[in-house]
Amino acid sequence: MKISKISFKNIHSLRGEHHIDFLSGPLAESGLFAITGATGSGKSTLLDVITLALYNQVPRIGAISKRIIDGDGGIMTRNAQDCYAEVEYIVNQKTYRSHWSIERNRNNNLNDRKQEIIDVATGDIIVSGKSAVPSKNAELIGLSYDQFVKAMVLSQGEFSKLLKAPRDQRNKLLEDITGAKDYRSIGIAVFKKFKNASDACKEQNIRLGEIELIPEEEKNNLLTEETTLAKTKVAQKKKIDGLKIEIENKKGILKNETILSKNESLQKELSEALENFKKEEETLKKHSKYVGHNTLISNFEQKDKAHKENSEELTRQKTNETQVLKEKDNLQELASELLGEKIKPEQYAEQLEQLRKTVTDLKQEETLATAQAKLHEDHIHKILLNVNKGAERIRFNENPAVFIDSINPVEEKVEVFLHKKKIDNEEALAEKDASLSLKSGFINKLKVALTDYNALVKNKTSKETELTESDDLFKKYKASLELLEFELKALQKEVEKLNIEEEKRKKHQSLETHRNLLENGEACPLCGSLEHPFATDKPIFELKEDALKTKTDFLATKRELKTSTQTNLENEEKKGKALRKSIAEISETIKPKFKEVENLCKSLKIGIVENVEAVEVLEKELTTDVQTVERLKKAFELRNLLATLKETSNLWLTSSEVKLKKQTRRKQLYAADDIDAKVQDLNSKWAANTQDVVNTNKLISSLKARITEIVKERDVFQKQLDDILKNENIESLLHLKSLILPEAKADSIRQRDKDLQLKQERLKTEKENALKEIEAFIKLITIQEPIATLEMAFHKNEEEYNILNERIITIKNKLTADKQTKEKQEKLLTKLKAYKKEEALWKTMNGLIGDANGKRFSNFVQDLTLEQLIGYANLRLKDLSDRYILDIPTADEADKNDSLKVFDSHQGDARRSINTLSGGETFMVSLAMAFALSDLAAKNVKIESIFIDEGFGTLDPETLNQAITILEKMQNEGDKSIGVISHVEALKERISTQIRLEKMGSGYSTIQII
């Protein structure tokens, strides 16, 4: 899997849109590049873009949601409205583009994010959706998010710490690097499970110890007592019920005797009420006799009342008649004043209407003339806005004639200006304007062409300077390489000589035992000599082991320096070729660009200009000419506006004069503006008054006739009433009316009579019922004791019954509680059995992998991981050096020093601690470990894009140089794209190809590829 390109917009501090192509430009040519910048400039943002576009996750935050972006302020650049991240990657020779984006809506809320994967070759969308895209990327790449991060981002600095750390610290670091913290959590969880199970067993035993049951003998005694008390309870209940019935019977007799006593009192009250009711009864009889005359009395009174009301109404209408006639005279007088002559009553409406029509017609003509004048005036104001644009030339005057006179001076000034500029018509002005426009185009093109030409010349000069520097470096590296080759040959011979001498010394030492066994006169088993001078006189060998080690290390250093110098020489050679090619291309581009400048100068009819300042002079001259043309355009426009203004002003003057004439004539007839309302008001009042006169005359005649008829009918009713009073010997009509009761009062007396009769019947029935019940209760009584004695006996027996019942309940409660306690005990025993079983299980697990810190299981797993990691690391070490093989310490070694070990093949496979390695060697081993983790995480996926995060800050210059040489070797041999994230200045100088990030103001950063 190889990343070919990343694009993004408004991610973290990198505001705006950015594109980084790893397959073209400097990044493709080098393969090894540095990502540099100050802390907080956004170096890690580039890695965030990759994981965000692929998996919707970033290492420092995790999964990305709207809350992370909006609430926590993550991912999207501050004050931005949208952002996106896009990665193009190659898998199995196919290129895919994974896209991630989100934006805000008009309410400043975040919309749902958009994610999709596109086949770059066809442009087809393979899959889209928030959950589908990360899963599909994992399927295409063959790595989950965690595997991808471990495989592509190498934390070399973490492995440098890991190599030299003791076992516990080493395992903790390895746990952090691999993210395998679950095993520590499992160990802690197992310990907690065992502790919880053990605590549960202890708690259950305590609860069982707190339970107490009733002894069996005491329980049997309680059961016997309960049976005896139950029988006694039944007999006692029967006795209580009998006493209760006797008491109720005696109380029944007393109750009915009370009723009889009360009944007798009510009978006396009723007799008195019947005696008092006799007067009311007499009044009701008289009412019944005379109530039939009510209708006649009512008819008489109605006619008498109607006579009075109509007489009063007749008097009012005669007064109203006088007022209506007076109002008629007033209306005639008002109309005469309005017309200016005496009005005839029969032509009242016609004369007023004629006046209204004449005045209205004049008003309409006046309004039309006013509207026309206003229309012309508004048009004048609009024209004046254009005429006075930029400066006040003509001031508006309410008097049309005065305003027309103020136009003439401005017209004269315009004509003088046009005559002075010798432009008589707009066609000549348009021709001059077109000429200036063409000239402007030529000047703009000349400025662009000249700028491009100067830039090319400057770039060519810069490249030539850079080429000179590169050639000097090439010569320097070449001389250094020749010197190194000479020194290496001499040093190699010296090392070989030392090796031979050291081997001879070791060989001599190995034969020490055999020499001690030789005796003079006996043949040597090896050479057969009878003399053995070295058996007694031992040869002296100079000890040169330290010198050999020093020379060997120096030889290795010189070899590494040669490799580094060779690489630098090749890089400078490539750089020189690229610069020469670039200079040639620039030279070819300069010729047509200069020709373009020459042609543009000819078109402008000027000599060849050499700098932009000369073009700026031309631009200033052009600006002056353009400003003159613009002034002429405005003058022609103003002349046309003034002509239109004068014409409209004359029309305004005519309309104003017509308006004044019509207004004068109208005001002579009627000055006010309400003629319609005035005429309508007078006509309405005249019509209403005429109708009032007619209506009043009719009403007076009607009232007189009605009064005559009412008097006649009243006299008939009067005669009938007089006959009744005479026959019944009643003094007056008023006396007769007093003998007739209101119907409500008559009904009240009747109801009282009925109530008294019902009460008499009820009391009789009540007395009979009480006597019958007393007789019945006497028959039921069996005990001839006073009721108080019976009640005392009842309460005593009831109290004994309650005591008995309470004792029975107490016994039952004790027995029930004992039964429940027994059941609770059985449940607790069952739980205890289950808890002990679980405790035994977790005890075994805790003995194997559990402890309070999770250290036991974590160390076991990390030891296995380390063993596997070292296997992969040794494979990587073979590609870097043939000298070292990593190994884990044996049990015996771990007791003394549990640091990692290495086999040194250059020292006869000597086994020593990792802590004895030099800085460069440690870096090489830690880098191999970092790549091993990548291999472990990537499984069978070939990773061709790798980022190394820091780890260079602690290296000295020589070791740093060796580290870069190793990285260059890896890149050249594996055709990988390797990015080194660092802020170390020496690293920036050593790796020329860089993605450089620089912090700007307001918390933003810029990005540059060099």
mmCIF file with all atom_site columns, C-alpha atoms in Angstrom, residues 46-193:
data_model
loop_
_atom_site.group_PDB
_atom_site.id
_atom_site.type_symbol
_atom_site.label_atom_id
_atom_site.label_alt_id
_atom_site.label_comp_id
_atom_site.label_asym_id
_atom_site.label_entity_id
_atom_site.label_seq_id
_atom_site.pdbx_PDB_ins_code
_atom_site.Cartn_x
_atom_site.Cartn_y
_atom_site.Cartn_z
_atom_site.occupancy
_atom_site.B_iso_or_equiv
_atom_site.pdbx_formal_charge
_atom_site.auth_seq_id
_atom_site.auth_comp_id
_atom_site.auth_asym_id
_atom_site.auth_atom_id
_atom_site.pdbx_PDB_model_num
ATOM 1   C CA . LEU A 1 46  ? -0.468  15.705  7.787   1.00 0.00 ? 46  LEU A CA 1
ATOM 2   C CA . LEU A 1 47  ? -0.796  12.283  9.471   1.00 0.00 ? 47  LEU A CA 1
ATOM 3   C CA . ASP A 1 48  ? -4.208  13.329  10.877  1.00 0.00 ? 48  ASP A CA 1
ATOM 4   C CA . VAL A 1 49  ? -5.381  14.135  7.312   1.00 0.00 ? 49  VAL A CA 1
ATOM 5   C CA . ILE A 1 50  ? -4.490  10.598  6.179   1.00 0.00 ? 50  ILE A CA 1
ATOM 6   C CA . THR A 1 51  ? -6.243  8.719   9.026   1.00 0.00 ? 51  THR A CA 1
ATOM 7   C CA . LEU A 1 52  ? -9.207  11.153  8.975   1.00 0.00 ? 52  LEU A CA 1
ATOM 8   C CA . ALA A 1 53  ? -9.846  10.609  5.257   1.00 0.00 ? 53  ALA A CA 1
ATOM 9   C CA . LEU A 1 54  ? -9.452  6.805   5.569   1.00 0.00 ? 54  LEU A CA 1
ATOM 10  C CA . TYR A 1 55  ? -10.961 5.920   8.977   1.00 0.00 ? 55  TYR A CA 1
ATOM 11  C CA . ASN A 1 56  ? -12.657 9.104   10.394  1.00 0.00 ? 56  ASN A CA 1
ATOM 12  C CA . GLN A 1 57  ? -10.170 8.914   13.312  1.00 0.00 ? 57  GLN A CA 1
ATOM 13  C CA . VAL A 1 58  ? -7.032  10.799  14.378  1.00 0.00 ? 58  VAL A CA 1
ATOM 14  C CA . PRO A 1 59  ? -4.424  9.474   16.874  1.00 0.00 ? 59  PRO A CA 1
ATOM 15  C CA . ARG A 1 60  ? -4.733  12.217  19.518  1.00 0.00 ? 60  ARG A CA 1
ATOM 16  C CA . ILE A 1 61  ? -8.558  12.386  19.553  1.00 0.00 ? 61  ILE A CA 1
ATOM 17  C CA . GLY A 1 62  ? -10.072 9.109   18.316  1.00 0.00 ? 62  GLY A CA 1
ATOM 18  C CA . ALA A 1 63  ? -13.332 8.902   16.352  1.00 0.00 ? 63  ALA A CA 1
ATOM 19  C CA . ILE A 1 64  ? -14.544 12.271  15.022  1.00 0.00 ? 64  ILE A CA 1
ATOM 20  C CA . SER A 1 65  ? -18.115 13.483  15.629  1.00 0.00 ? 65  SER A CA 1
ATOM 21  C CA . LYS A 1 66  ? -20.003 16.791  15.416  1.00 0.00 ? 66  LYS A CA 1
ATOM 22  C CA . ARG A 1 67  ? -19.465 17.264  19.162  1.00 0.00 ? 67  ARG A CA 1
ATOM 23  C CA . ILE A 1 68  ? -15.667 16.981  18.737  1.00 0.00 ? 68  ILE A CA 1
ATOM 24  C CA . ILE A 1 69  ? -15.695 19.559  15.909  1.00 0.00 ? 69  ILE A CA 1
ATOM 25  C CA . ASP A 1 70  ? -18.280 21.979  17.333  1.00 0.00 ? 70  ASP A CA 1
ATOM 26  C CA . GLY A 1 71  ? -17.968 21.508  21.092  1.00 0.00 ? 71  GLY A CA 1
ATOM 27  C CA . ASP A 1 72  ? -14.251 20.744  21.532  1.00 0.00 ? 72  ASP A CA 1
ATOM 28  C CA . GLY A 1 73  ? -13.048 22.840  18.580  1.00 0.00 ? 73  GLY A CA 1
ATOM 29  C CA . GLY A 1 74  ? -11.163 19.920  16.976  1.00 0.00 ? 74  GLY A CA 1
ATOM 30  C CA . ILE A 1 75  ? -10.313 19.234  13.299  1.00 0.00 ? 75  ILE A CA 1
ATOM 31  C CA . MET A 1 76  ? -11.914 22.320  11.599  1.00 0.00 ? 76  MET A CA 1
ATOM 32  C CA . THR A 1 77  ? -9.808  25.514  11.504  1.00 0.00 ? 77  THR A CA 1
ATOM 33  C CA . ARG A 1 78  ? -11.179 28.298  13.721  1.00 0.00 ? 78  ARG A CA 1
ATOM 34  C CA . ASN A 1 79  ? -13.801 30.562  12.007  1.00 0.00 ? 79  ASN A CA 1
ATOM 35  C CA . ALA A 1 80  ? -13.958 28.253  8.924   1.00 0.00 ? 80  ALA A CA 1
ATOM 36  C CA . GLN A 1 81  ? -17.295 27.251  7.361   1.00 0.00 ? 81  GLN A CA 1
ATOM 37  C CA . ASP A 1 82  ? -16.126 23.966  5.834   1.00 0.00 ? 82  ASP A CA 1
ATOM 38  C CA . CYS A 1 83  ? -13.210 21.542  5.720   1.00 0.00 ? 83  CYS A CA 1
ATOM 39  C CA . TYR A 1 84  ? -12.172 18.370  3.895   1.00 0.00 ? 84  TYR A CA 1
ATOM 40  C CA . ALA A 1 85  ? -9.478  15.661  3.874   1.00 0.00 ? 85  ALA A CA 1
ATOM 41  C CA . GLU A 1 86  ? -8.656  13.482  0.861   1.00 0.00 ? 86  GLU A CA 1
ATOM 42  C CA . VAL A 1 87  ? -6.113  10.696  0.324   1.00 0.00 ? 87  VAL A CA 1
ATOM 43  C CA . GLU A 1 88  ? -5.168  8.898   -2.892  1.00 0.00 ? 88  GLU A CA 1
ATOM 44  C CA . TYR A 1 89  ? -3.498  5.518   -2.306  1.00 0.00 ? 89  TYR A CA 1
ATOM 45  C CA . ILE A 1 90  ? -2.313  2.609   -4.470  1.00 0.00 ? 90  ILE A CA 1
ATOM 46  C CA . VAL A 1 91  ? -3.162  -1.022  -3.626  1.00 0.00 ? 91  VAL A CA 1
ATOM 47  C CA . ASN A 1 92  ? -2.477  -3.896  -6.048  1.00 0.00 ? 92  ASN A CA 1
ATOM 48  C CA . GLN A 1 93  ? -1.652  -1.395  -8.848  1.00 0.00 ? 93  GLN A CA 1
ATOM 49  C CA . LYS A 1 94  ? -5.087  0.301   -8.489  1.00 0.00 ? 94  LYS A CA 1
ATOM 50  C CA . THR A 1 95  ? -5.475  3.903   -7.265  1.00 0.00 ? 95  THR A CA 1
ATOM 51  C CA . TYR A 1 96  ? -8.302  4.885   -4.923  1.00 0.00 ? 96  TYR A CA 1
ATOM 52  C CA . ARG A 1 97  ? -9.336  8.272   -3.532  1.00 0.00 ? 97  ARG A CA 1
ATOM 53  C CA . SER A 1 98  ? -10.905 8.372   -0.040  1.00 0.00 ? 98  SER A CA 1
ATOM 54  C CA . HIS A 1 99  ? -12.802 11.623  0.665   1.00 0.00 ? 99  HIS A CA 1
ATOM 55  C CA . TRP A 1 100 ? -14.011 13.123  4.005   1.00 0.00 ? 100 TRP A CA 1
ATOM 56  C CA . SER A 1 101 ? -15.723 16.527  4.340   1.00 0.00 ? 101 SER A CA 1
ATOM 57  C CA . ILE A 1 102 ? -18.095 18.538  6.555   1.00 0.00 ? 102 ILE A CA 1
ATOM 58  C CA . GLU A 1 103 ? -19.605 22.037  6.338   1.00 0.00 ? 103 GLU A CA 1
ATOM 59  C CA . ARG A 1 104 ? -21.813 24.476  8.232   1.00 0.00 ? 104 ARG A CA 1
ATOM 60  C CA . ASN A 1 105 ? -25.318 25.494  7.084   1.00 0.00 ? 105 ASN A CA 1
ATOM 61  C CA . ARG A 1 106 ? -26.812 29.018  7.078   1.00 0.00 ? 106 ARG A CA 1
ATOM 62  C CA . ASN A 1 107 ? -27.785 28.620  10.753  1.00 0.00 ? 107 ASN A CA 1
ATOM 63  C CA . ASN A 1 108 ? -24.062 27.978  11.562  1.00 0.00 ? 108 ASN A CA 1
ATOM 64  C CA . ASN A 1 109 ? -24.873 24.368  12.540  1.00 0.00 ? 109 ASN A CA 1
ATOM 65  C CA . LEU A 1 110 ? -22.844 21.420  11.176  1.00 0.00 ? 110 LEU A CA 1
ATOM 66  C CA . ASN A 1 111 ? -24.380 19.259  8.458   1.00 0.00 ? 111 ASN A CA 1
ATOM 67  C CA . ASP A 1 112 ? -23.701 15.508  8.434   1.00 0.00 ? 112 ASP A CA 1
ATOM 68  C CA . ARG A 1 113 ? -20.203 14.671  7.185   1.00 0.00 ? 113 ARG A CA 1
ATOM 69  C CA . LYS A 1 114 ? -19.715 13.253  3.683   1.00 0.00 ? 114 LYS A CA 1
ATOM 70  C CA . GLN A 1 115 ? -17.470 10.230  3.041   1.00 0.00 ? 115 GLN A CA 1
ATOM 71  C CA . GLU A 1 116 ? -16.849 8.306   -0.180  1.00 0.00 ? 116 GLU A CA 1
ATOM 72  C CA . ILE A 1 117 ? -14.265 6.143   -1.999  1.00 0.00 ? 117 ILE A CA 1
ATOM 73  C CA . ILE A 1 118 ? -13.630 6.763   -5.720  1.00 0.00 ? 118 ILE A CA 1
ATOM 74  C CA . ASP A 1 119 ? -11.829 4.641   -8.314  1.00 0.00 ? 119 ASP A CA 1
ATOM 75  C CA . VAL A 1 120 ? -9.403  7.275   -9.695  1.00 0.00 ? 120 VAL A CA 1
ATOM 76  C CA . ALA A 1 121 ? -9.006  5.555   -13.082 1.00 0.00 ? 121 ALA A CA 1
ATOM 77  C CA . THR A 1 122 ? -12.767 5.523   -13.883 1.00 0.00 ? 122 THR A CA 1
ATOM 78  C CA . GLY A 1 123 ? -14.073 8.244   -11.583 1.00 0.00 ? 123 GLY A CA 1
ATOM 79  C CA . ASP A 1 124 ? -16.756 5.860   -10.259 1.00 0.00 ? 124 ASP A CA 1
ATOM 80  C CA . ILE A 1 125 ? -17.868 6.051   -6.627  1.00 0.00 ? 125 ILE A CA 1
ATOM 81  C CA . ILE A 1 126 ? -17.193 2.632   -5.106  1.00 0.00 ? 126 ILE A CA 1
ATOM 82  C CA . VAL A 1 127 ? -18.914 3.234   -1.788  1.00 0.00 ? 127 VAL A CA 1
ATOM 83  C CA . SER A 1 128 ? -20.265 6.196   0.246   1.00 0.00 ? 128 SER A CA 1
ATOM 84  C CA . GLY A 1 129 ? -21.602 6.687   3.747   1.00 0.00 ? 129 GLY A CA 1
ATOM 85  C CA . LYS A 1 130 ? -20.266 7.454   7.224   1.00 0.00 ? 130 LYS A CA 1
ATOM 86  C CA . SER A 1 131 ? -19.956 3.851   8.393   1.00 0.00 ? 131 SER A CA 1
ATOM 87  C CA . ALA A 1 132 ? -19.354 2.138   5.037   1.00 0.00 ? 132 ALA A CA 1
ATOM 88  C CA . VAL A 1 133 ? -16.235 4.097   3.977   1.00 0.00 ? 133 VAL A CA 1
ATOM 89  C CA . PRO A 1 134 ? -13.916 3.277   6.951   1.00 0.00 ? 134 PRO A CA 1
ATOM 90  C CA . SER A 1 135 ? -14.859 -0.413  6.695   1.00 0.00 ? 135 SER A CA 1
ATOM 91  C CA . LYS A 1 136 ? -14.254 -0.468  2.921   1.00 0.00 ? 136 LYS A CA 1
ATOM 92  C CA . ASN A 1 137 ? -10.860 1.264   3.296   1.00 0.00 ? 137 ASN A CA 1
ATOM 93  C CA . ALA A 1 138 ? -9.842  -1.335  5.911   1.00 0.00 ? 138 ALA A CA 1
ATOM 94  C CA . GLU A 1 139 ? -10.909 -4.081  3.471   1.00 0.00 ? 139 GLU A CA 1
ATOM 95  C CA . LEU A 1 140 ? -9.029  -2.574  0.472   1.00 0.00 ? 140 LEU A CA 1
ATOM 96  C CA . ILE A 1 141 ? -5.831  -1.818  2.428   1.00 0.00 ? 141 ILE A CA 1
ATOM 97  C CA . GLY A 1 142 ? -6.023  -4.979  4.518   1.00 0.00 ? 142 GLY A CA 1
ATOM 98  C CA . LEU A 1 143 ? -5.441  -3.071  7.790   1.00 0.00 ? 143 LEU A CA 1
ATOM 99  C CA . SER A 1 144 ? -7.687  -1.781  10.573  1.00 0.00 ? 144 SER A CA 1
ATOM 100 C CA . TYR A 1 145 ? -7.163  1.748   11.919  1.00 0.00 ? 145 TYR A CA 1
ATOM 101 C CA . ASP A 1 146 ? -4.904  0.598   14.786  1.00 0.00 ? 146 ASP A CA 1
ATOM 102 C CA . GLN A 1 147 ? -2.872  -1.670  12.470  1.00 0.00 ? 147 GLN A CA 1
ATOM 103 C CA . PHE A 1 148 ? -2.551  1.110   9.888   1.00 0.00 ? 148 PHE A CA 1
ATOM 104 C CA . VAL A 1 149 ? -1.193  3.646   12.436  1.00 0.00 ? 149 VAL A CA 1
ATOM 105 C CA . LYS A 1 150 ? 1.356   1.152   13.840  1.00 0.00 ? 150 LYS A CA 1
ATOM 106 C CA . ALA A 1 151 ? 2.410   0.045   10.336  1.00 0.00 ? 151 ALA A CA 1
ATOM 107 C CA . MET A 1 152 ? 2.907   3.504   8.795   1.00 0.00 ? 152 MET A CA 1
ATOM 108 C CA . VAL A 1 153 ? 3.892   5.779   11.707  1.00 0.00 ? 153 VAL A CA 1
ATOM 109 C CA . LEU A 1 154 ? 7.121   4.521   13.337  1.00 0.00 ? 154 LEU A CA 1
ATOM 110 C CA . SER A 1 155 ? 7.875   5.876   16.824  1.00 0.00 ? 155 SER A CA 1
ATOM 111 C CA . GLN A 1 156 ? 11.642  5.262   16.617  1.00 0.00 ? 156 GLN A CA 1
ATOM 112 C CA . GLY A 1 157 ? 12.273  7.397   19.686  1.00 0.00 ? 157 GLY A CA 1
ATOM 113 C CA . GLU A 1 158 ? 10.016  5.166   21.814  1.00 0.00 ? 158 GLU A CA 1
ATOM 114 C CA . PHE A 1 159 ? 12.006  2.070   20.754  1.00 0.00 ? 159 PHE A CA 1
ATOM 115 C CA . SER A 1 160 ? 15.299  3.771   21.725  1.00 0.00 ? 160 SER A CA 1
ATOM 116 C CA . LYS A 1 161 ? 13.920  4.024   25.283  1.00 0.00 ? 161 LYS A CA 1
ATOM 117 C CA . LEU A 1 162 ? 12.561  0.473   25.109  1.00 0.00 ? 162 LEU A CA 1
ATOM 118 C CA . LEU A 1 163 ? 15.910  -1.068  24.144  1.00 0.00 ? 163 LEU A CA 1
ATOM 119 C CA . LYS A 1 164 ? 17.749  0.166   27.248  1.00 0.00 ? 164 LYS A CA 1
ATOM 120 C CA . ALA A 1 165 ? 14.911  -0.078  29.788  1.00 0.00 ? 165 ALA A CA 1
ATOM 121 C CA . PRO A 1 166 ? 14.752  -2.871  32.475  1.00 0.00 ? 166 PRO A CA 1
ATOM 122 C CA . ARG A 1 167 ? 12.113  -5.575  32.011  1.00 0.00 ? 167 ARG A CA 1
ATOM 123 C CA . ASP A 1 168 ? 9.178   -3.951  33.853  1.00 0.00 ? 168 ASP A CA 1
ATOM 124 C CA . GLN A 1 169 ? 9.712   -0.571  32.214  1.00 0.00 ? 169 GLN A CA 1
ATOM 125 C CA . ARG A 1 170 ? 10.387  -2.250  28.882  1.00 0.00 ? 170 ARG A CA 1
ATOM 126 C CA . ASN A 1 171 ? 7.108   -4.160  29.006  1.00 0.00 ? 171 ASN A CA 1
ATOM 127 C CA . LYS A 1 172 ? 5.211   -0.983  29.986  1.00 0.00 ? 172 LYS A CA 1
ATOM 128 C CA . LEU A 1 173 ? 6.746   0.918   27.042  1.00 0.00 ? 173 LEU A CA 1
ATOM 129 C CA . LEU A 1 174 ? 6.007   -1.982  24.692  1.00 0.00 ? 174 LEU A CA 1
ATOM 130 C CA . GLU A 1 175 ? 2.445   -2.016  25.974  1.00 0.00 ? 175 GLU A CA 1
ATOM 131 C CA . ASP A 1 176 ? 2.099   1.720   25.197  1.00 0.00 ? 176 ASP A CA 1
ATOM 132 C CA . ILE A 1 177 ? 3.699   1.356   21.741  1.00 0.00 ? 177 ILE A CA 1
ATOM 133 C CA . THR A 1 178 ? 1.599   -1.617  20.660  1.00 0.00 ? 178 THR A CA 1
ATOM 134 C CA . GLY A 1 179 ? -1.563  -0.365  22.354  1.00 0.00 ? 179 GLY A CA 1
ATOM 135 C CA . ALA A 1 180 ? -2.011  -3.796  24.003  1.00 0.00 ? 180 ALA A CA 1
ATOM 136 C CA . LYS A 1 181 ? -3.294  -2.414  27.317  1.00 0.00 ? 181 LYS A CA 1
ATOM 137 C CA . ASP A 1 182 ? -6.229  -4.809  27.410  1.00 0.00 ? 182 ASP A CA 1
ATOM 138 C CA . TYR A 1 183 ? -4.051  -7.579  28.913  1.00 0.00 ? 183 TYR A CA 1
ATOM 139 C CA . ARG A 1 184 ? -3.163  -5.400  31.903  1.00 0.00 ? 184 ARG A CA 1
ATOM 140 C CA . SER A 1 185 ? -6.874  -4.569  32.260  1.00 0.00 ? 185 SER A CA 1
ATOM 141 C CA . ILE A 1 186 ? -7.711  -8.300  32.086  1.00 0.00 ? 186 ILE A CA 1
ATOM 142 C CA . GLY A 1 187 ? -5.169  -9.071  34.856  1.00 0.00 ? 187 GLY A CA 1
ATOM 143 C CA . ILE A 1 188 ? -6.656  -6.324  37.052  1.00 0.00 ? 188 ILE A CA 1
ATOM 144 C CA . ALA A 1 189 ? -10.200 -7.481  36.247  1.00 0.00 ? 189 ALA A CA 1
ATOM 145 C CA . VAL A 1 190 ? -9.316  -11.103 37.239  1.00 0.00 ? 190 VAL A CA 1
ATOM 146 C CA . PHE A 1 191 ? -7.842  -9.871  40.529  1.00 0.00 ? 191 PHE A CA 1
ATOM 147 C CA . LYS A 1 192 ? -10.959 -7.810  41.225  1.00 0.00 ? 192 LYS A CA 1
ATOM 148 C CA . LYS A 1 193 ? -13.225 -10.774 40.372  1.00 0.00 ? 193 LYS A CA 1
#
